[in-house]
Coordinates of C-alpha atoms in Angstrom, one line a residue:
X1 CA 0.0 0.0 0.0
X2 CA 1.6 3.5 -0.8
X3 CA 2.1 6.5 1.2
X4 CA 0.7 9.4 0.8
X5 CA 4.2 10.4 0.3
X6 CA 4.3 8.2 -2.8
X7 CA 1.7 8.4 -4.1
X8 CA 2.3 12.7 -4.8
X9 CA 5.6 11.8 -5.9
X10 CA 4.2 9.5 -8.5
X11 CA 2.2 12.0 -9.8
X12 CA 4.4 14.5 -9.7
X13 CA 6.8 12.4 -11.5
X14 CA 4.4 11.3 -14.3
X15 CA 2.0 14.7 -14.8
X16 CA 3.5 17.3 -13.1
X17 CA 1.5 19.9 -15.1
X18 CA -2.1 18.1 -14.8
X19 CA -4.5 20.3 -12.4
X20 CA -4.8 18.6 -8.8
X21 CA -6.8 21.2 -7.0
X22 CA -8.8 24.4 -8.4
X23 CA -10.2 26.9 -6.1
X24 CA -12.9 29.1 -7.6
X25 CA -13.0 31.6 -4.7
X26 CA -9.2 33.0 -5.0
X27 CA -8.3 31.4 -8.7
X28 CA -5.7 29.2 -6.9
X29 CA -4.9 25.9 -8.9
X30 CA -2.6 23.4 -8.0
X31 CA -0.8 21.4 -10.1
X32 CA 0.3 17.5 -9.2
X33 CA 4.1 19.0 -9.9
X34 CA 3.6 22.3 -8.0
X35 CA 1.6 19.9 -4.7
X36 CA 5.4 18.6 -4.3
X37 CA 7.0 21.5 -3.6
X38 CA 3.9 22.9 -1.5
X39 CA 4.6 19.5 0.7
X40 CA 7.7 20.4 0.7
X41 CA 7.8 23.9 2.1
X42 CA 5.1 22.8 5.0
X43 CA 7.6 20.1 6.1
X44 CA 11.0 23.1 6.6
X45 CA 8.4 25.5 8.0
X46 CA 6.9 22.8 10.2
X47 CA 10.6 21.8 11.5
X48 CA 12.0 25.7 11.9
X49 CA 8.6 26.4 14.2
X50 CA 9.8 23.1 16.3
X51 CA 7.0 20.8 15.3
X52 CA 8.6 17.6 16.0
X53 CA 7.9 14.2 14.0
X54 CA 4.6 12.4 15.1
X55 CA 4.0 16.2 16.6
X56 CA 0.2 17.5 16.5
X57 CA -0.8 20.5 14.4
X58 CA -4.6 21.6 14.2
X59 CA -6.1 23.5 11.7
X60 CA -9.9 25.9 11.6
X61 CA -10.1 26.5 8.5
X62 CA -12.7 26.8 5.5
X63 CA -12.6 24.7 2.6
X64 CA -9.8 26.0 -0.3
X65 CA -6.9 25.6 -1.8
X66 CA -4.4 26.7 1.4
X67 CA -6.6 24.3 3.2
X68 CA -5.8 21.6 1.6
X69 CA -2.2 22.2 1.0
X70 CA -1.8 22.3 4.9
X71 CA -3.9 19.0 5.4
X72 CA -1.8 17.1 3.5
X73 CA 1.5 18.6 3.8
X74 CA 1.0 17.9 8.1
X75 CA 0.8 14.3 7.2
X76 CA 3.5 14.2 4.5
X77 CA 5.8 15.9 6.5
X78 CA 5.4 13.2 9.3
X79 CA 3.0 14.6 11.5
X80 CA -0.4 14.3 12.3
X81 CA -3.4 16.7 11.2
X82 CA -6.1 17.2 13.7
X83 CA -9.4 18.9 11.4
X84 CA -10.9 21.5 13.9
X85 CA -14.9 21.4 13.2
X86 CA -15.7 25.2 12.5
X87 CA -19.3 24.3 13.5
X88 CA -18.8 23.0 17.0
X89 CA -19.9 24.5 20.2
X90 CA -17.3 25.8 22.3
X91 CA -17.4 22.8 25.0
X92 CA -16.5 20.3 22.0
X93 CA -14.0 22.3 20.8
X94 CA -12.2 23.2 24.3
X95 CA -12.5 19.4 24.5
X96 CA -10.5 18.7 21.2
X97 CA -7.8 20.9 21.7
X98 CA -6.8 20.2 25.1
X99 CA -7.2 16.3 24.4
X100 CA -5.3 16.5 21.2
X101 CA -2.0 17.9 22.2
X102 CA -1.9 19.8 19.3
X103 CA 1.4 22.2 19.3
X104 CA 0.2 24.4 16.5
X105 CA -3.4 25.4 15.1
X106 CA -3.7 26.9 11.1
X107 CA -6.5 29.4 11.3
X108 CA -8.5 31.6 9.6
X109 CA -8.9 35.2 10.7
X110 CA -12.3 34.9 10.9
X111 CA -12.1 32.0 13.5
X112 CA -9.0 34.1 15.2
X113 CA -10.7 35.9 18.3
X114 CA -12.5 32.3 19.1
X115 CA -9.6 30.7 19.1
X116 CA -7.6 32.7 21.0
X117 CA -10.4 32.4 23.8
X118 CA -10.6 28.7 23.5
X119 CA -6.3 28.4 23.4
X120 CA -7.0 30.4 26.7
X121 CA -8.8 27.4 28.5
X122 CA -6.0 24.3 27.7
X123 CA -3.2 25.3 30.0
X124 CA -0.7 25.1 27.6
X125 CA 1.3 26.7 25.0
X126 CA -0.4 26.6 21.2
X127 CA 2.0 28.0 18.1
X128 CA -1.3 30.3 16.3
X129 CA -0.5 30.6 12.5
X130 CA -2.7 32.8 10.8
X131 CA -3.7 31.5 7.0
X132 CA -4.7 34.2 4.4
X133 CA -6.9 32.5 1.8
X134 CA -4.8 34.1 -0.7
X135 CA -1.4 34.2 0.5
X136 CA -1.1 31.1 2.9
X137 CA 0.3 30.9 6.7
X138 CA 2.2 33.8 7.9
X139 CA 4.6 31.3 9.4
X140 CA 6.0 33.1 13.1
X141 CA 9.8 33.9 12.8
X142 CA 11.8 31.5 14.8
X143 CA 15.7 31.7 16.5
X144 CA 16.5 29.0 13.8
X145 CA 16.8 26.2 16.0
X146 CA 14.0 24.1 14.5
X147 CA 13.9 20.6 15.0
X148 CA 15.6 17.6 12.7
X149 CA 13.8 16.6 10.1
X150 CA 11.9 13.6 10.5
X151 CA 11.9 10.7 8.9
X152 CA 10.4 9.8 5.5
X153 CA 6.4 8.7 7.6
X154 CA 6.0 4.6 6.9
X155 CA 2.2 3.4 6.0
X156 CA 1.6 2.5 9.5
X157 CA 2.7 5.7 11.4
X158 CA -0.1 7.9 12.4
X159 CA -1.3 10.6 10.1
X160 CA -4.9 11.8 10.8
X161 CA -6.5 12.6 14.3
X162 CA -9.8 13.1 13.6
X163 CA -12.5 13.8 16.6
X164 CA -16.3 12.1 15.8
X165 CA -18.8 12.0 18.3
X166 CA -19.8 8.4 20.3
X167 CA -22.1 7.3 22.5
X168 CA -20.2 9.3 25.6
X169 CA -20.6 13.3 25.6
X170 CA -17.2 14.0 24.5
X171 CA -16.0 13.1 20.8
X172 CA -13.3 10.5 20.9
X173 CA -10.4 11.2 18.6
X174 CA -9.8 8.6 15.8
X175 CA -6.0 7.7 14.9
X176 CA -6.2 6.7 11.0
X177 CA -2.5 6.0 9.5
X178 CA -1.0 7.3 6.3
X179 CA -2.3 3.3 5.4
X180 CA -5.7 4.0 6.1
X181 CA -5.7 7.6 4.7
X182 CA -4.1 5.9 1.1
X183 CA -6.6 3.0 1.4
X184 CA -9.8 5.8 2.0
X185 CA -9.1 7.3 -1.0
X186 CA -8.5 3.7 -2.9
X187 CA -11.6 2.8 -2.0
X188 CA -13.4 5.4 -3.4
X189 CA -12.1 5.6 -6.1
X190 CA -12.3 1.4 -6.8
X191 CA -15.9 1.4 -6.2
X192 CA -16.8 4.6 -8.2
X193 CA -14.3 3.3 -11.0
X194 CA -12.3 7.2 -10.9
X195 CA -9.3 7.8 -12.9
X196 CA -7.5 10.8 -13.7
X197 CA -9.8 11.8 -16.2
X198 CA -12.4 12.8 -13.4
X199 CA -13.0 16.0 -11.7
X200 CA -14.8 15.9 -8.2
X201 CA -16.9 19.5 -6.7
X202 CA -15.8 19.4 -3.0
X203 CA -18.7 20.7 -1.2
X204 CA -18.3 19.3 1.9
X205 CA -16.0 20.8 4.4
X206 CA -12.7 19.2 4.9
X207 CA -12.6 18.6 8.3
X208 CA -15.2 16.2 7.8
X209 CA -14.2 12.7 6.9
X210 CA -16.3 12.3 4.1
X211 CA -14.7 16.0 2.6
X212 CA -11.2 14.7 3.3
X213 CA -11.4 11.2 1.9
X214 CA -13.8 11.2 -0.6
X215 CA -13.2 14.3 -2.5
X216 CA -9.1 15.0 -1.1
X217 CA -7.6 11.5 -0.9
X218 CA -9.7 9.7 -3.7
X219 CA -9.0 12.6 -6.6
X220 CA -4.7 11.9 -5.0
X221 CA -5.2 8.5 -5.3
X222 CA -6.6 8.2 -8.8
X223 CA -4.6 11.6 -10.3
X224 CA -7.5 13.1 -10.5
X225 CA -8.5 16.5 -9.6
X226 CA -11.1 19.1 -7.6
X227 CA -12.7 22.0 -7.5
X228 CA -13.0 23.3 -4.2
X229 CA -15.4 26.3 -3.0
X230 CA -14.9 27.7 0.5
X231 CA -18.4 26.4 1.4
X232 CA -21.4 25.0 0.0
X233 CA -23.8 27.1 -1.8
X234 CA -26.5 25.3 -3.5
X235 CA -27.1 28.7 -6.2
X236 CA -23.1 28.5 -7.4
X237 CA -23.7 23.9 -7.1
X238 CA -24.6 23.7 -10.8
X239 CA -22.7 26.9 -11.9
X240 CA -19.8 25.2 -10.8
X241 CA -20.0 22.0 -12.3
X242 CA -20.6 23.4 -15.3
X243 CA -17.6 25.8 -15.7
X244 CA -15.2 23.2 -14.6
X245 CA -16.5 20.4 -16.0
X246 CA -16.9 18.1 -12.8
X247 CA -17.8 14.8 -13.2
X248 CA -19.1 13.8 -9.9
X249 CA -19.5 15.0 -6.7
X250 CA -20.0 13.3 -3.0
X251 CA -22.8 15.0 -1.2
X252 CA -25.3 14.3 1.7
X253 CA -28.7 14.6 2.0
X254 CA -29.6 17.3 3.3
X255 CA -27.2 19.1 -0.3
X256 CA -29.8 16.9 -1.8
X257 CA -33.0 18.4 -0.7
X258 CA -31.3 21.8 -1.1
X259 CA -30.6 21.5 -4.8
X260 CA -33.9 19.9 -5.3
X261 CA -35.8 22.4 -3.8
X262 CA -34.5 24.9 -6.7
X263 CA -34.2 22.8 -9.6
X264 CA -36.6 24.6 -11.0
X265 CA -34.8 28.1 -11.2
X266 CA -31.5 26.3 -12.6
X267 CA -30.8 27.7 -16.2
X268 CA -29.9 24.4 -17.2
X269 CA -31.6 21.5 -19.2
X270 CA -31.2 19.0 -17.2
X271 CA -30.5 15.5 -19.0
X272 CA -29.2 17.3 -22.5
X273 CA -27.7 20.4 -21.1
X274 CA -24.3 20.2 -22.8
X275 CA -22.9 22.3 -20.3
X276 CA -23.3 19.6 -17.8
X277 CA -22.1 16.7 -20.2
X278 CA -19.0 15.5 -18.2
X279 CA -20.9 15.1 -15.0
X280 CA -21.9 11.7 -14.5
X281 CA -23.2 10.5 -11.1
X282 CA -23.5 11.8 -7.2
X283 CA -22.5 10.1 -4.0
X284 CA -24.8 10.4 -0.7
X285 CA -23.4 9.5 2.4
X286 CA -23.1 10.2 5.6
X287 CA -26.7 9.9 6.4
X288 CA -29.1 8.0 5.3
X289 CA -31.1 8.5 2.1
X290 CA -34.6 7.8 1.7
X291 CA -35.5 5.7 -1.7
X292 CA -38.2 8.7 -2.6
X293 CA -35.5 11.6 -2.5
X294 CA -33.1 9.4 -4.5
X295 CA -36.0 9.0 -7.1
X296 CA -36.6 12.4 -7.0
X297 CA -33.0 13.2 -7.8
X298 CA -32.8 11.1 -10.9
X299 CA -35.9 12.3 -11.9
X300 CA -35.1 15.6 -12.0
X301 CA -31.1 16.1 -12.9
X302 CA -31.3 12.7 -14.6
X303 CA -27.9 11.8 -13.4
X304 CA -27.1 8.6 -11.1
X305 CA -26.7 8.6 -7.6
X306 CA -25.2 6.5 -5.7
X307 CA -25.7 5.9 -2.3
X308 CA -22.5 4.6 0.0
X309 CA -21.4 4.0 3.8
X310 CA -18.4 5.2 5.7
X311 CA -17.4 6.2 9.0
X312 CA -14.9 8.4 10.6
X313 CA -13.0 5.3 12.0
X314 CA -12.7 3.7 8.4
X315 CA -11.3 6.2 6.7
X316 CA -14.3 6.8 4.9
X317 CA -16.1 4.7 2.5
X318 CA -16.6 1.0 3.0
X319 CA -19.5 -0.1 0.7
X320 CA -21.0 1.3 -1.8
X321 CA -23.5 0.5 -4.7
X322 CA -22.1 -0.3 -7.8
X323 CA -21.8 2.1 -10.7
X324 CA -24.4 1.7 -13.7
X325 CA -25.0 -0.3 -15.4
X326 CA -24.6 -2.8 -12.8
X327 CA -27.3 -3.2 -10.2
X328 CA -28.1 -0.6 -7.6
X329 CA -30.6 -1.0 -4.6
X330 CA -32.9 1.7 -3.1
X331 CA -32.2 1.9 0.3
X332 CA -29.2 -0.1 0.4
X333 CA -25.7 1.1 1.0
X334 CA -24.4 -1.4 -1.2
X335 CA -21.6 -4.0 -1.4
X336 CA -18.3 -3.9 0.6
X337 CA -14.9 -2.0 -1.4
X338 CA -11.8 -2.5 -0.1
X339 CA -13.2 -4.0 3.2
X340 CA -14.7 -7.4 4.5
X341 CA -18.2 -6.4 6.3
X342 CA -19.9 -8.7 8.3
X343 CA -23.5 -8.7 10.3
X344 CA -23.3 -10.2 13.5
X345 CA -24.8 -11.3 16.9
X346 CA -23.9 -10.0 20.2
X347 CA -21.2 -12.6 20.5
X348 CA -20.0 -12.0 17.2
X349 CA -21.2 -14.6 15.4
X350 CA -22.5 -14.5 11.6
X351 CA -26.1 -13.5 10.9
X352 CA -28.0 -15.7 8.2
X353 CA -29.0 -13.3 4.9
X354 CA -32.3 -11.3 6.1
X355 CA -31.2 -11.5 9.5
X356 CA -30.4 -8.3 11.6
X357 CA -26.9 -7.7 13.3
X358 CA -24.2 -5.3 13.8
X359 CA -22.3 -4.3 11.1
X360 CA -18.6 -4.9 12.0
X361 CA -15.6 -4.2 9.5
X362 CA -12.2 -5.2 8.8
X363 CA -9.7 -3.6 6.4
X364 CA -6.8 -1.9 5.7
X365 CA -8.5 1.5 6.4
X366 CA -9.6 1.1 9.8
X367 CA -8.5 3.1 12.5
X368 CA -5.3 1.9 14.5
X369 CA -7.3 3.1 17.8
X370 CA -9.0 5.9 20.0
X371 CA -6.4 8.5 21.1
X372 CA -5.2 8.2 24.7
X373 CA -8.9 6.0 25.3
X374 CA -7.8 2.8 25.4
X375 CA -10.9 1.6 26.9
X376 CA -13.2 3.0 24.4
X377 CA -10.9 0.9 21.7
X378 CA -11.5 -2.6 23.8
X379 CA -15.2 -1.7 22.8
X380 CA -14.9 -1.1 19.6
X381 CA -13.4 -4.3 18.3
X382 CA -14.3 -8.1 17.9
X383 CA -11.0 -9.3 17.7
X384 CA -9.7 -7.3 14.9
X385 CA -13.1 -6.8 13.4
X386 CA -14.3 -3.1 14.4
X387 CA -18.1 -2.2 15.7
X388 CA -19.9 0.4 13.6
X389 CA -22.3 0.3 15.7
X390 CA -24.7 0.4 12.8
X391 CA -27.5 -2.4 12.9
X392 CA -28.1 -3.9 9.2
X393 CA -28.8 -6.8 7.2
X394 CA -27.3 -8.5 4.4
X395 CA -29.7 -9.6 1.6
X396 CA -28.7 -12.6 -0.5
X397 CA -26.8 -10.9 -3.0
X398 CA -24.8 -9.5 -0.6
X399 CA -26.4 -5.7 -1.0
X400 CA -26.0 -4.6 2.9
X401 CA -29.6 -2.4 4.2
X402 CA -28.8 -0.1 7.8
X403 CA -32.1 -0.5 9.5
X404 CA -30.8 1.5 12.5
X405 CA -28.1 2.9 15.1
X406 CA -26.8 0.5 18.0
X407 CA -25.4 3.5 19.6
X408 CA -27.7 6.2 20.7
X409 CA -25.9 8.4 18.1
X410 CA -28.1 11.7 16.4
X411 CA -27.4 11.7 12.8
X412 CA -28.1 15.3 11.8
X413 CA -27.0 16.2 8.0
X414 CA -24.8 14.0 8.0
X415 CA -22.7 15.2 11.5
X416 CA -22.7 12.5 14.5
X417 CA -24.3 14.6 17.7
X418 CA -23.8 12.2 20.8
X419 CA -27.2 13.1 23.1
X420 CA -25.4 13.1 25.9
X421 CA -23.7 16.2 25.0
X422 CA -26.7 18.1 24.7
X423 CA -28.0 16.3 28.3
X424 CA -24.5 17.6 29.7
X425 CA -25.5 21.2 28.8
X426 CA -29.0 21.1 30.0
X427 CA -28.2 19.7 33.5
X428 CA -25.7 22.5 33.9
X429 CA -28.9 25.0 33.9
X430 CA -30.3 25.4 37.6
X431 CA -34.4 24.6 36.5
X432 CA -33.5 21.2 35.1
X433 CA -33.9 18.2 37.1
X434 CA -34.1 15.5 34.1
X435 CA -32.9 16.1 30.4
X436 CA -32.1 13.9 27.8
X437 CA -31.6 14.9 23.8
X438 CA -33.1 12.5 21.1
X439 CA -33.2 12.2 17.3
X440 CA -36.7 12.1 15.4
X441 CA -37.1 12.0 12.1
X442 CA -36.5 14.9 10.0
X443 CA -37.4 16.0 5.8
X444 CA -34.1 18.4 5.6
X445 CA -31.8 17.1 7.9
X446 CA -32.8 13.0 8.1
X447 CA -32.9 13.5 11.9
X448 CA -33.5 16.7 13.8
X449 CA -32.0 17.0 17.7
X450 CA -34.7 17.7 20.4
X451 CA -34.7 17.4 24.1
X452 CA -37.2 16.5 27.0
X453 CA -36.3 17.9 30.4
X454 CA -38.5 18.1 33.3
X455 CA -38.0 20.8 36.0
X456 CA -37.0 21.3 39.4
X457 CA -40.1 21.5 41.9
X458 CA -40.7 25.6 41.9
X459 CA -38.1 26.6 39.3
X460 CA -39.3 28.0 36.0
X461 CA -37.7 28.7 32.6
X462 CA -39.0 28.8 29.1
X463 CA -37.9 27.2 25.8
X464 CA -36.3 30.0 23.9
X465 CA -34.1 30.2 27.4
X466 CA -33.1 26.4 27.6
X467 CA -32.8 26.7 23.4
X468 CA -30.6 29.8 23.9
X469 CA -28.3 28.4 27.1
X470 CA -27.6 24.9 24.3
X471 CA -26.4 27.2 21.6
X472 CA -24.2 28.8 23.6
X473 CA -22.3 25.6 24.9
X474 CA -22.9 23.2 22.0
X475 CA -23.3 25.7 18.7
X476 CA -26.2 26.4 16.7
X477 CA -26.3 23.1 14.6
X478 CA -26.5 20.9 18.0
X479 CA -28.9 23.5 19.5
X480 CA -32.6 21.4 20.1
X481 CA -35.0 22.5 17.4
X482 CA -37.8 21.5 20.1
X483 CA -37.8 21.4 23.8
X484 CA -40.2 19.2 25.6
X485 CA -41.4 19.6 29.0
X486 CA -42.5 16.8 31.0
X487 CA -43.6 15.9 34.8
X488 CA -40.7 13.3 34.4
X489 CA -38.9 11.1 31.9
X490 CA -39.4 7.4 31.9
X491 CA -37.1 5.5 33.4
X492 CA -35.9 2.0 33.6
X493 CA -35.5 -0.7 37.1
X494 CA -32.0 0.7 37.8
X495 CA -33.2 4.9 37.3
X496 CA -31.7 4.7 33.5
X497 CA -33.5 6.9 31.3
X498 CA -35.0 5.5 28.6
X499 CA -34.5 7.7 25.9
X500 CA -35.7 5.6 23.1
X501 CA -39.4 5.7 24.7
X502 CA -39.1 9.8 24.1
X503 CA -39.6 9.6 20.1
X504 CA -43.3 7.9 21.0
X505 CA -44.0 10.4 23.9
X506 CA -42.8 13.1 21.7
X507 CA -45.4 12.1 18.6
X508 CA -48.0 11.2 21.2
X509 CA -48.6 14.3 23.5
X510 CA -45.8 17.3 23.2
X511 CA -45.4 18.6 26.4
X512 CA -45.2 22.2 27.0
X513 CA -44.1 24.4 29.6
X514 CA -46.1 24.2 33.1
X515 CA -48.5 27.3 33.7

């Protein structure tokens, strides 16, 4: 299996002058020959600032073509990247970078002040490098004692620390090697059959593993290339395509219902638009994708999609459907690439066809184990097989169907919101006796996070005060759409709340705040 390292030699070897990465927003492109030298400049900066090998440097960042440059050159240059998630709350993200032991953060100015706050709250010493869009990191001046350069990384040495939420409040940090961050992109681009003829539209930020493997890694892997826009905007979707002549792109569901909802004002014929000749299928993922807004897609931009599965701790993708005009299956996340995927019993053992189980997964891009958690890594293996934690079925051609979560995970647009975090919060307010955050089902977002709590005997407090006390801890995306108020929750023999009985008591009777 090749490096990282390698594999951008190869390429820069054999097309130098073929486009890696264009960035619409500054007119940035990088070439494959020109990504060689950018790797190499990160790695002497990187060792004059006294990063040391296997050293942690964070970045908070929005998508582009700096972004990407410093996401791979961390990894190339033997150290590991830890993505900073713009859109978490300020409890998640104090969390992240005191656990991480990140020496260095890349950020943008526009994320500067929050940082600066948040650096405040680890107790240690963090190297801040500022990153024009434009211009790239204004690297701090050193005394020119550096550090040695570090070895060339091996596959199995850690490149990627990458946070995702679990069944506890507090995301756990996944350690994927420069093995599982070359395998990632192999799989993609195996199962969607890429080469460097294609051209992917990143719209899905970076620091999310299904924007750095699926639309970084995979168009490395193959030689391909990407257009990359700061952020998603669903009026500039097709535009883009279209001038740049993309031929897929990964997306999740919630892009979906976005660019559905304004088909109708594209200036495009979809299905003959010449304009939008090269592009040639979609990927959904990280959520899933109901059969009718798949239909609805095809319907209208007449172009495949193809649902998939992958996970933070796999690097990504690990089954997908095939491509046409081989058989794909609504509702089904396909067959396993690059991975052997099992459904099991609670000890492990092999479900018949039809027969539910967990999902658990072995391959060359699974994560080596949760950072400085070694408990939370016992858990999440049989053997050497690792627990998604998803609960499918196989059917007996081998499609795989997810019927449902194992862990108590909220899946909202594609982002994994643990319910306990939201709990955490709303126990920290003084009215709250009894809280506990739930996903129900949701047209936009798949599932939508809302919370029951029931109050302290004589204390009083409203929605919009619980709602506004959530956003400031956890962010707006995590804040509860809906906040329930109930005499008390149910609970199970030992006290346990049940929180899978709220969904039902939440359809049956909404509670409401007490007179």
């Amino acid at each position: 299996m090749s490096t990282l390292n390698e594999i951008v030699a190869r390429h820069a070897g054999e097309q130098p002058q073929d486009c890696f990465l264009v960035d619409p927003d500054t007119g940035q492109e990088i070439t494959f020959g020109g990504l060689g030298c950018d790797l190499e400049n990160i790695r002497r900066s990187l060792d004059r600032v006294g990063v040391a090998s296997g050293g942690k440097a964070a970045f908070l960042l929005d998508n582009g073509a700096w972004t990407v440059r410093l996401f791979l050159g961390v990894m190339a240059a033997g150290r590991v990247v830890v993505p900073l998630n713009a859109l978490s709350g300020d409890v998640q993200l104090e969390h992240v970078l005191g656990h991480s032991d990140c020496e260095l953060v890349f950020v943008n100015p526009d994320y500067a002040v929050r940082l600066d706050r948040l650096i405040g709250t680890t107790g240690r010493e963090i190297t801040v490098v500022p990153v024009d869009p434009d211009t790239g990191p204004a690297w701090p001046g050193t005394d020119g004692g550096g550090v040695a350069p570090p070895a060339v990384p091996q596959e199995n040495a850690p490149a990627l620390l990458l946070y995702t939420s679990g069944s506890t409040g507090l995301p756990k940090g996944a350690v994927l090697s420069h093995r599982a961050v070359a395998s990632g992109g192999e799989n993609v681009m195996r199962g969607h059959g890429l080469t460097r003829h294609d051209r992917a539209l990143c719209v899905l930020p970076v620091y999310h593993i299904n924007g750095a493997m699926v639309t970084v890694s995979a168009p490395l892997v193959s030689g391909g290339s990407v257009v990359m826009p700061s952020r998603f905007s669903a009026r500039s979707y097709w535009p883009l395509v279209a001038q740049y002549g993309c031929t897929w792109s990964s997306i999740v569901p919630t892009i979906i219902k976005y660019l559905l909802d304004r088909a109708d004002r594209e200036p495009f014929e979809f299905g003959s638009d010449e304009r939008l000749r090269n592009f040639r299928f979609a990927r959904s993922a990280s959520a899933p994708l109901p059969a009718v807004v798949m239909q609805q897609w095809e319907k209208v931009f007449r172009v495949p999609m193809i649902e998939t599965l992958g996970l933070t701790e796999t690097a990504g993708t690990v089954a997908a459907n095939p491509m046409p005009p081989a058989i794909r299956k609504h509702g089904s996340v396909g067959v396993p690439f690059g991975n052997r995927i099992r459904v099991v019993d609670e000890g492990g053992r092999d479900r018949e066809p039809g027969e539910p189980g967990e999902l658990v997964i072995r391959g060359s891009n699974v994560l080596d184990h949760y950072y400085k958690d070694p408990q939370a890594t016992a858990r999440a293996f049989f053997g050497d097989w690792f627990r998604s934690g998803d609960i499918g079925l196989r059917d007996v051609d081998g499609y795989l169907f997810v019927t449902g979560r194992l862990k108590e995970l909220i899946i909202r647009g594609g982002e994994n919101i643990a319910p306990r975090e939201i709990d955490d919060v709303l126990y920290r307010h003084e009215a709250v006796l009894e809280a506990a955050a739930v996903g129900i089902d949701d047209e936009n977002y798949g599932q939508e996070v809302v919370a029951c709590v029931a109050l302290r005997e004589g204390r009083r407090c409203s929605e919009q005060e619980l709602k506004d006390f959530c956003r400031e801890a956890v962010g707006q995306y995590k804040m509860p759409k809906a906040i329930h108020f109930m005499d008390s929750l149910p609970k199970g023999p030992s006290g346990k709340i049940l929180r899978l009985k709220l969904p039902e008591l939440i359809a049956g009777k909404a509670g409401r705040p007490p007179d």
